[in-house]
PDB file of C-alpha atoms in Angstrom:
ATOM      1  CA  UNK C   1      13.668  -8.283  -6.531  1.00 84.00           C
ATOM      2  CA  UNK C   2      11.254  -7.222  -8.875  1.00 89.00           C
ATOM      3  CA  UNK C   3      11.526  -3.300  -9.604  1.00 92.00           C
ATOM      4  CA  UNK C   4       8.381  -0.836 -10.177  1.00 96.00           C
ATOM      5  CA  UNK C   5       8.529   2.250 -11.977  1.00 97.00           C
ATOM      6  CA  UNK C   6       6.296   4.724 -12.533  1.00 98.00           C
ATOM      7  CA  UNK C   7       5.636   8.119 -14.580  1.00 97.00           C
ATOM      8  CA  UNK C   8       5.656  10.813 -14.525  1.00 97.00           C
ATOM      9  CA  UNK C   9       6.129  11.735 -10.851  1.00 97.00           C
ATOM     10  CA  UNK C  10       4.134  14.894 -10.888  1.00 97.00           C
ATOM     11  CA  UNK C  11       1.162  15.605 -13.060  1.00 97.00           C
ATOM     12  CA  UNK C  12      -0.826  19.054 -13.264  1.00 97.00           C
ATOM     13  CA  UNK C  13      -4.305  19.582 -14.894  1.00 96.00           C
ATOM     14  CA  UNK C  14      -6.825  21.715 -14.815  1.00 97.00           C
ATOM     15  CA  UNK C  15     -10.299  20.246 -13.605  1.00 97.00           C
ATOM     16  CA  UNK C  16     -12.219  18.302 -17.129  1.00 97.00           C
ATOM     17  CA  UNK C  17      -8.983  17.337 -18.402  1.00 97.00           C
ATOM     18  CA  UNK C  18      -7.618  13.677 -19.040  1.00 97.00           C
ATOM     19  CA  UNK C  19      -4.606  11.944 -18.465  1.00 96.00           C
ATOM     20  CA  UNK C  20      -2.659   8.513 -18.387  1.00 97.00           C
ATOM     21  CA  UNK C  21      -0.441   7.377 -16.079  1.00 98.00           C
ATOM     22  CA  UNK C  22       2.264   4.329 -16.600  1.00 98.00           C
ATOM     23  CA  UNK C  23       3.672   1.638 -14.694  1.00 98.00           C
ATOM     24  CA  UNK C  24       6.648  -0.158 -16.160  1.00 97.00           C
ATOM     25  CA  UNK C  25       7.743  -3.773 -14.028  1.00 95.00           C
ATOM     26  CA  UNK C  26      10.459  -5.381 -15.096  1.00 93.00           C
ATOM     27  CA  UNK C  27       9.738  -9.209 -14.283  1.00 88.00           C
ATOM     28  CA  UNK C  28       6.551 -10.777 -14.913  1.00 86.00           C
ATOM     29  CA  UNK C  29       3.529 -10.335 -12.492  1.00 85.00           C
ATOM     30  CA  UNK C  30       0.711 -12.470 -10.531  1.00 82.00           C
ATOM     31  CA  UNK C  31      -1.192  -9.456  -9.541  1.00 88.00           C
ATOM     32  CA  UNK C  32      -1.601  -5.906 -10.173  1.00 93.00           C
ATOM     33  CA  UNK C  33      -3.064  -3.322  -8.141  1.00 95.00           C
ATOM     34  CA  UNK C  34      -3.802   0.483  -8.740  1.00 97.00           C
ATOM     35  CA  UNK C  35      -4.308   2.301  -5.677  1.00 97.00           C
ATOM     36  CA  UNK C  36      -5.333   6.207  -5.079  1.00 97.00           C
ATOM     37  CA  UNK C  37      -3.924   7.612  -1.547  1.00 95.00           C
ATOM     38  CA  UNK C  38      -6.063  10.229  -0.296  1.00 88.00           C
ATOM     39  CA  UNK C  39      -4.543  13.137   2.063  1.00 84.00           C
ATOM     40  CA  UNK C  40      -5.450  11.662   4.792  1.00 85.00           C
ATOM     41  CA  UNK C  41      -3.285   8.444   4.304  1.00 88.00           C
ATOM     42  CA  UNK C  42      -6.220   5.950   2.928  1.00 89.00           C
ATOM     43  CA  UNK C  43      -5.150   3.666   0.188  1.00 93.00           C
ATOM     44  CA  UNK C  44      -8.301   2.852  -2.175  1.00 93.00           C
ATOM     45  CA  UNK C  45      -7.942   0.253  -4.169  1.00 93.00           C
ATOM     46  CA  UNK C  46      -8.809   1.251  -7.620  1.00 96.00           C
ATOM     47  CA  UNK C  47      -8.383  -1.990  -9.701  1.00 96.00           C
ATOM     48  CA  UNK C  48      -6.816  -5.272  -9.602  1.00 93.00           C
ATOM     49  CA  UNK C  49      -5.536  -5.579 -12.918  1.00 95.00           C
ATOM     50  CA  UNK C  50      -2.949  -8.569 -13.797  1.00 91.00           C
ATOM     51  CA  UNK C  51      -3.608  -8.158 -17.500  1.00 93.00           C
ATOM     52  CA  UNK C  52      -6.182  -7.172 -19.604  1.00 96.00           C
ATOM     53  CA  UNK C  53      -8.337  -3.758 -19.068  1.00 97.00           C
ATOM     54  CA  UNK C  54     -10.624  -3.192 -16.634  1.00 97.00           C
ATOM     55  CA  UNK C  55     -13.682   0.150 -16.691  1.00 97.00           C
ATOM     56  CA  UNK C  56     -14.931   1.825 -13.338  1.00 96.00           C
ATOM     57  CA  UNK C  57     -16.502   5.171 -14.178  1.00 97.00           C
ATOM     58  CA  UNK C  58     -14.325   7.884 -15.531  1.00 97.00           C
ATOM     59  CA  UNK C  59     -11.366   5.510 -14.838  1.00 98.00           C
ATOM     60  CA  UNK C  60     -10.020   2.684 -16.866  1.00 98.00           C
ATOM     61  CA  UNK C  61      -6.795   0.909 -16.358  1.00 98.00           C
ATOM     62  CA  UNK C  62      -4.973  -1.817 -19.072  1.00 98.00           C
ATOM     63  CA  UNK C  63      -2.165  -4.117 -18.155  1.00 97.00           C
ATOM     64  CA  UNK C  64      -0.404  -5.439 -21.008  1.00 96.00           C
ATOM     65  CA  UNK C  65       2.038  -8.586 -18.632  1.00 92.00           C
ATOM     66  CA  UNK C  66       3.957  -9.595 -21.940  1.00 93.00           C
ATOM     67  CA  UNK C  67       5.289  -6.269 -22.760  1.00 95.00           C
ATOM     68  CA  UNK C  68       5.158  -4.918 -18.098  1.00 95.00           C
ATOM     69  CA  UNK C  69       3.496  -2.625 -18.154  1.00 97.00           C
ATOM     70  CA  UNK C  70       0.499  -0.494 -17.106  1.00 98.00           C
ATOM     71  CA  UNK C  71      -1.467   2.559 -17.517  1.00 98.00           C
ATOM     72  CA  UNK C  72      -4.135   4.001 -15.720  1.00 98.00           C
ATOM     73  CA  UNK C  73      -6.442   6.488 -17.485  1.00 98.00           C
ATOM     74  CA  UNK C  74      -8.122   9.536 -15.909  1.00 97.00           C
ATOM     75  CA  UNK C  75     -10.953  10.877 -17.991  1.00 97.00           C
ATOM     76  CA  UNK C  76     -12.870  14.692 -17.291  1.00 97.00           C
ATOM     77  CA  UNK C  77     -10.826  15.347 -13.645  1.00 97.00           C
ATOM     78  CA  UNK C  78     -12.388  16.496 -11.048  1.00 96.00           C
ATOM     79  CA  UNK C  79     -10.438  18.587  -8.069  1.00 95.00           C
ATOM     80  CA  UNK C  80     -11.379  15.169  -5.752  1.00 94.00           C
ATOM     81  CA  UNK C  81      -8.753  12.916  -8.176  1.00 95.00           C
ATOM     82  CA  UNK C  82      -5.805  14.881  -6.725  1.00 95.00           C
ATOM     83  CA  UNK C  83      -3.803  12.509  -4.550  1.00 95.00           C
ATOM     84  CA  UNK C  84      -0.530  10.109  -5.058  1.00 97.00           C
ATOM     85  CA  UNK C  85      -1.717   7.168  -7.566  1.00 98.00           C
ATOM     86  CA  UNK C  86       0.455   4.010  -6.800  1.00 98.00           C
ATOM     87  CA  UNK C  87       1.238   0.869  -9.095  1.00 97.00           C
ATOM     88  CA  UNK C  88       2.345  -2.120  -6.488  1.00 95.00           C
ATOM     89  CA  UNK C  89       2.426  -5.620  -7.923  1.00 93.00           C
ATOM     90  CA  UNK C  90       2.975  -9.399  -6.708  1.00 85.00           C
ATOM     91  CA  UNK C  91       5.705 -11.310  -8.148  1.00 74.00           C
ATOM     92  CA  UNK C  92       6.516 -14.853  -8.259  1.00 67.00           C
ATOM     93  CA  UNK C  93       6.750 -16.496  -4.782  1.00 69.00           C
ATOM     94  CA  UNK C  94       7.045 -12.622  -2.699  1.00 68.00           C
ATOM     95  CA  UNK C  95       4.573 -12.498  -0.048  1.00 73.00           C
ATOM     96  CA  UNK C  96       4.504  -8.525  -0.432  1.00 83.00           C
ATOM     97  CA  UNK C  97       3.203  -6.018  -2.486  1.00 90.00           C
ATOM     98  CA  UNK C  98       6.343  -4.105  -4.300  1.00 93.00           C
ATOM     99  CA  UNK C  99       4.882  -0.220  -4.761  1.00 96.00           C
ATOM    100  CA  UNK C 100       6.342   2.180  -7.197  1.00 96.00           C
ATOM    101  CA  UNK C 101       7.053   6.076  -6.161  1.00 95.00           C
ATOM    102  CA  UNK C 102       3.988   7.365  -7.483  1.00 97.00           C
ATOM    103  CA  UNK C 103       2.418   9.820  -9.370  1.00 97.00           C
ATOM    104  CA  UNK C 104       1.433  13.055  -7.520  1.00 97.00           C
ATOM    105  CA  UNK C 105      -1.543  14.283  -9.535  1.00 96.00           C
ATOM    106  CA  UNK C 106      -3.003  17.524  -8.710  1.00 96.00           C
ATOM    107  CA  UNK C 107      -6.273  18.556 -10.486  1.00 96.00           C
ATOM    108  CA  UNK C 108      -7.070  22.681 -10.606  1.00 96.00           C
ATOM    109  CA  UNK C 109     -10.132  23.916 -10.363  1.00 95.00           C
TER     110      UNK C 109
ATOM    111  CA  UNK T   1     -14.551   1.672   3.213  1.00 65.00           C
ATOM    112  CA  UNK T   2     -12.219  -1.789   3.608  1.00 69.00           C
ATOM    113  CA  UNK T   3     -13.436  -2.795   6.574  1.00 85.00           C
ATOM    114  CA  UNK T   4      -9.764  -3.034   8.163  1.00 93.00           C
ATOM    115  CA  UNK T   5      -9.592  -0.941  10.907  1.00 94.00           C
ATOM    116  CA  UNK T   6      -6.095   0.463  12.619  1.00 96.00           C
ATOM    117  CA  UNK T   7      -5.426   1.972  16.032  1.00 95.00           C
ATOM    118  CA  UNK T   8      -4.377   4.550  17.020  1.00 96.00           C
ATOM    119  CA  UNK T   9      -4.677   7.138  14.104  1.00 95.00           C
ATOM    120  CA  UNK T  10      -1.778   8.989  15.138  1.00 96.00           C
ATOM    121  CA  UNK T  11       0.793   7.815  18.113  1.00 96.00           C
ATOM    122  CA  UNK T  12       4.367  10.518  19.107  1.00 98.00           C
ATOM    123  CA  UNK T  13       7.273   8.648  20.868  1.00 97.00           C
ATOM    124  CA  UNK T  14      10.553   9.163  21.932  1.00 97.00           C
ATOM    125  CA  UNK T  15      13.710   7.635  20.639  1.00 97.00           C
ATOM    126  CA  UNK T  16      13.823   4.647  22.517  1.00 97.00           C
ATOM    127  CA  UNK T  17      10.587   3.623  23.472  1.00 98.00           C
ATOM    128  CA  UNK T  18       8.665   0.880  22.377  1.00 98.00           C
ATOM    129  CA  UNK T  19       5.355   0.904  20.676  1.00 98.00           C
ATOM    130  CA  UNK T  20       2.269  -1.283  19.394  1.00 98.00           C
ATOM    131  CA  UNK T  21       0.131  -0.563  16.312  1.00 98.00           C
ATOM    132  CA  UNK T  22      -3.100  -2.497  16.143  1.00 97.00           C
ATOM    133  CA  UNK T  23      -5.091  -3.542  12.830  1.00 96.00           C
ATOM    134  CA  UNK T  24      -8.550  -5.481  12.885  1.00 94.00           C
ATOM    135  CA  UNK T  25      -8.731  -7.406   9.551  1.00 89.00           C
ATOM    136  CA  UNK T  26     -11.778  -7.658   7.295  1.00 83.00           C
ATOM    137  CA  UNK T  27     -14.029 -10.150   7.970  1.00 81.00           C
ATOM    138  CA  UNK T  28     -12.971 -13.577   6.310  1.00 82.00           C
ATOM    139  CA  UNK T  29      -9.612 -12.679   5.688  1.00 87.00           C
ATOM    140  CA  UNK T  30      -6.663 -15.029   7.587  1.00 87.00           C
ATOM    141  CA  UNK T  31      -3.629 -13.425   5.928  1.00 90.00           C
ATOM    142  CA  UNK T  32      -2.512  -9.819   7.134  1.00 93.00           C
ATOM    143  CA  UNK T  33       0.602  -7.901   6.042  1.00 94.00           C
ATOM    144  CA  UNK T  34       2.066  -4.531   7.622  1.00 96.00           C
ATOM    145  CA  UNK T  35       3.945  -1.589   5.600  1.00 96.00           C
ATOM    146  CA  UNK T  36       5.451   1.408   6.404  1.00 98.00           C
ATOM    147  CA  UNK T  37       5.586   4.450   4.311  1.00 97.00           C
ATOM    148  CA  UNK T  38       7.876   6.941   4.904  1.00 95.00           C
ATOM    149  CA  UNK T  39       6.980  10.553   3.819  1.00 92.00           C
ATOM    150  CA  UNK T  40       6.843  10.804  -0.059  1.00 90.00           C
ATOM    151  CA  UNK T  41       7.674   7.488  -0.806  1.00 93.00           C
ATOM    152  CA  UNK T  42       5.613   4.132  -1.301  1.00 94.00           C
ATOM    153  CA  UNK T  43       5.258   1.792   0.950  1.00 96.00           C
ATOM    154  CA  UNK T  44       7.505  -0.824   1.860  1.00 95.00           C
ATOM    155  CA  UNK T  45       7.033  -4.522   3.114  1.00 94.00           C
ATOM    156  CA  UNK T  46       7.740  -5.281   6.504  1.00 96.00           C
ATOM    157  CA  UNK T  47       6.007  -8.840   6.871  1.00 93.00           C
ATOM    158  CA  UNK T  48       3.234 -10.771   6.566  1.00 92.00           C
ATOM    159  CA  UNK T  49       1.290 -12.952   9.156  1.00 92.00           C
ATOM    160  CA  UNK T  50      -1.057 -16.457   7.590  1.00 89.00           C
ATOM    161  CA  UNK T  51      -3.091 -18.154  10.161  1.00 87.00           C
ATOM    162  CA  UNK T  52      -0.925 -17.013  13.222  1.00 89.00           C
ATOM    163  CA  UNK T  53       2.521 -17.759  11.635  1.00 91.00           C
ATOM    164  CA  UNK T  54       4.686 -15.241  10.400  1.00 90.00           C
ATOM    165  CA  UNK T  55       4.308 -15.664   5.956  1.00 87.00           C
ATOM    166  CA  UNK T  56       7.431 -13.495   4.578  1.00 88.00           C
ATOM    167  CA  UNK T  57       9.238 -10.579   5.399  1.00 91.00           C
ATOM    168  CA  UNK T  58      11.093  -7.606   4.040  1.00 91.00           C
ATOM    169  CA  UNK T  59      14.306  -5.758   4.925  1.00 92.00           C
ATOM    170  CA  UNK T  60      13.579  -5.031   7.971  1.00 96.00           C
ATOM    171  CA  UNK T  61      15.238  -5.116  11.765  1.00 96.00           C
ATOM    172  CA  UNK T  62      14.629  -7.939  14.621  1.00 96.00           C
ATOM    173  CA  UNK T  63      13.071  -5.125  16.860  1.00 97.00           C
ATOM    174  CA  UNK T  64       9.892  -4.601  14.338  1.00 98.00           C
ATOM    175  CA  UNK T  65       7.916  -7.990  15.492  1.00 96.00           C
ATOM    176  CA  UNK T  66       4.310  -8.775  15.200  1.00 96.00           C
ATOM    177  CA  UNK T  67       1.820 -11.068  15.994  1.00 95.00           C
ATOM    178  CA  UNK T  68      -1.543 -12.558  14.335  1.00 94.00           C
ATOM    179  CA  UNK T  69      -4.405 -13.822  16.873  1.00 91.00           C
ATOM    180  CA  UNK T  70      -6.570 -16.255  16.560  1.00 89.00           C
ATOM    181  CA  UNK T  71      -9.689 -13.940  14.928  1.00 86.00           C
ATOM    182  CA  UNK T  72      -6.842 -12.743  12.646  1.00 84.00           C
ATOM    183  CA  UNK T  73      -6.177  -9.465  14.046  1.00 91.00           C
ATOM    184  CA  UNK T  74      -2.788  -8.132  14.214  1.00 96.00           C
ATOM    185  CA  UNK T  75      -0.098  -6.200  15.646  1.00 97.00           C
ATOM    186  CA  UNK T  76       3.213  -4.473  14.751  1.00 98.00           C
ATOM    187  CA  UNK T  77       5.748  -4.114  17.729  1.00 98.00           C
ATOM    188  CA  UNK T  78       8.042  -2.012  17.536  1.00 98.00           C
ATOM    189  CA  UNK T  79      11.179  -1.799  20.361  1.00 97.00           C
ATOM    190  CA  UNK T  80      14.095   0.769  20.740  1.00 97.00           C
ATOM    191  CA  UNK T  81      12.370   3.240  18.682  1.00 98.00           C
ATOM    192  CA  UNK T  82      14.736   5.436  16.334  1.00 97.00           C
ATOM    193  CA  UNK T  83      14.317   9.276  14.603  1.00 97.00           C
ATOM    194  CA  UNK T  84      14.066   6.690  11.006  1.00 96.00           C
ATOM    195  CA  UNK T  85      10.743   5.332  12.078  1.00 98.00           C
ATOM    196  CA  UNK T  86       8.705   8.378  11.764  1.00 97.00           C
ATOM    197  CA  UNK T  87       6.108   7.192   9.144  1.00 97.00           C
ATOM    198  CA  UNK T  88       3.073   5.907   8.391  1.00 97.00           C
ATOM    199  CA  UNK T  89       2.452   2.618   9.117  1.00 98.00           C
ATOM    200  CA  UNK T  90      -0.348   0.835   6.786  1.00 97.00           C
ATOM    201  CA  UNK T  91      -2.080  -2.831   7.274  1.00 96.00           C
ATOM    202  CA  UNK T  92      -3.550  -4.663   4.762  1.00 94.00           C
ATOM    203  CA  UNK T  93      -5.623  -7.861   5.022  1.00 92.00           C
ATOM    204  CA  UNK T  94      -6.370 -10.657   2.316  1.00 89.00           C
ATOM    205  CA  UNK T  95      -8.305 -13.441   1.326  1.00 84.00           C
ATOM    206  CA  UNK T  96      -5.592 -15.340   0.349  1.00 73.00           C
ATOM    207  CA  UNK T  97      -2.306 -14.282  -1.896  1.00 67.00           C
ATOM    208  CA  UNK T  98      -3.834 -11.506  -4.082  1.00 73.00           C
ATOM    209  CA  UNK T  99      -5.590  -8.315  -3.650  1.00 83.00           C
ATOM    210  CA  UNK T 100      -4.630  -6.753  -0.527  1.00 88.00           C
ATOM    211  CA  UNK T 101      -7.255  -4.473   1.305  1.00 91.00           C
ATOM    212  CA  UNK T 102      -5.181  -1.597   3.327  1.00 94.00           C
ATOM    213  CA  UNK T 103      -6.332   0.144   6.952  1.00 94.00           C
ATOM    214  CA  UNK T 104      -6.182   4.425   7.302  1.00 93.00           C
ATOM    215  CA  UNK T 105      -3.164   4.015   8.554  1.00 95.00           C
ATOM    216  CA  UNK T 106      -1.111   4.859  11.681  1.00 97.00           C
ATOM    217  CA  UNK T 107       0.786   8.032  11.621  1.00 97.00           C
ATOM    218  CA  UNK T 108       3.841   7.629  14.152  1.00 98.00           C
ATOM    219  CA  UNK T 109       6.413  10.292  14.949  1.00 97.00           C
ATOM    220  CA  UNK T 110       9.068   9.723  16.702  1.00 97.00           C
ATOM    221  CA  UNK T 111      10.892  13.013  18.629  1.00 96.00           C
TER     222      UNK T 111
END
């Protein structure tokens, strides 16, 4: 099956800071999704991104399918963007969403 | 807010046991798929439910079963409960074959 990588695992900042965070797939995709889980368990969907780049705010995400990969971009933190950020895609005839490990991002104040 | 709802928030069994988890899909939406996350890792696929019928699923035992009724609500049965199934357990609902809207969650431990 398809495999879903992303980096780094654990991210640091201090709070007005930016960042970028990848996600490498290594067959091509039907859908992309970029998820924040809060501490209580919630998965938000932040975009659904198959290719091309998407705007929401101080967030931003670009999928580039041809090459597999994705980043998500964090501009000016704030302490409420800590959380795990997940990368999960769809791929070819799977009914399922295949997640990545995550990225643990924890913003200081 | 998703507007897919899961019951209970938090559930503790013993080994053994059996269990249901309960998810209330968002309005519209006839396909419903189930996850479980174990602690620091993403979550994984356990199957999917379309219309009633069981769509796909993932690596995962006989005794995890579910069911989809007819207003496209769901549940995850699990029988003969082991230590290993400690986790979160996550429901998502769809339109259709694309973006997947998940639940809160239901936190299970198993003692």
């Amino acid at each position: 099956g398809i495999q879903v990588e992303q980096s780094p695992p654990d991210l640091i900042l201090q709070e007005g800071a930016n960042s970028t965070l990848r996600c490498n797939f290594s067959d091509s995709v039907n859908n992309l999704q970029w998820f924040h889980q809060n501490p209580w368990g919630q998965l938000i969907n932040l975009f659904y991104i198959p290719s091309g780049t998407k705007q929401n705010g101080r967030l931003s995400a670009t999928t580039v399918a041809t090459e597999r990969y994705s980043l998500l971009y964090i501009s000016s933190s704030q302490t409420t963007d800590s959380g795990v950020y997940f990368c999960a895609v769809f791929s070819g005839s799977a009914r399922q969403l295949t997640f990545g490990s995550g990225t643990q991002l924890t913003v200081l104040p | 807010e998703t507007g897919v709802t899961q019951s209970p928030t938090h559930l503790i069994k013993t080994r053994g046991q059996q269990v249901t988890l309960r998810c209330s899909s968002q309005s519209g939406h006839n396909t419903v798929s189930w996850y479980q996350q174990a602690l620091g890792q993403g979550p994984q696929f356990i199957f999917q439910y379309y219309r009633e019928e069981e769509n796909g699923r993932g690596n995962f035992p006989p005794r995890f079963s579910g069911l989809q009724f007819p207003n496209y609500s769901s549940e995850l049965n699990v029988n003969a409960l082991e230590l290993d199934d400690s986790a979160l357990y996550l429901c998502a609902s769809s339109p259709g074959p694309t973006i997947q809207y998940f639940g809160a969650g239901t936190r299970l431990s198993v003692l």
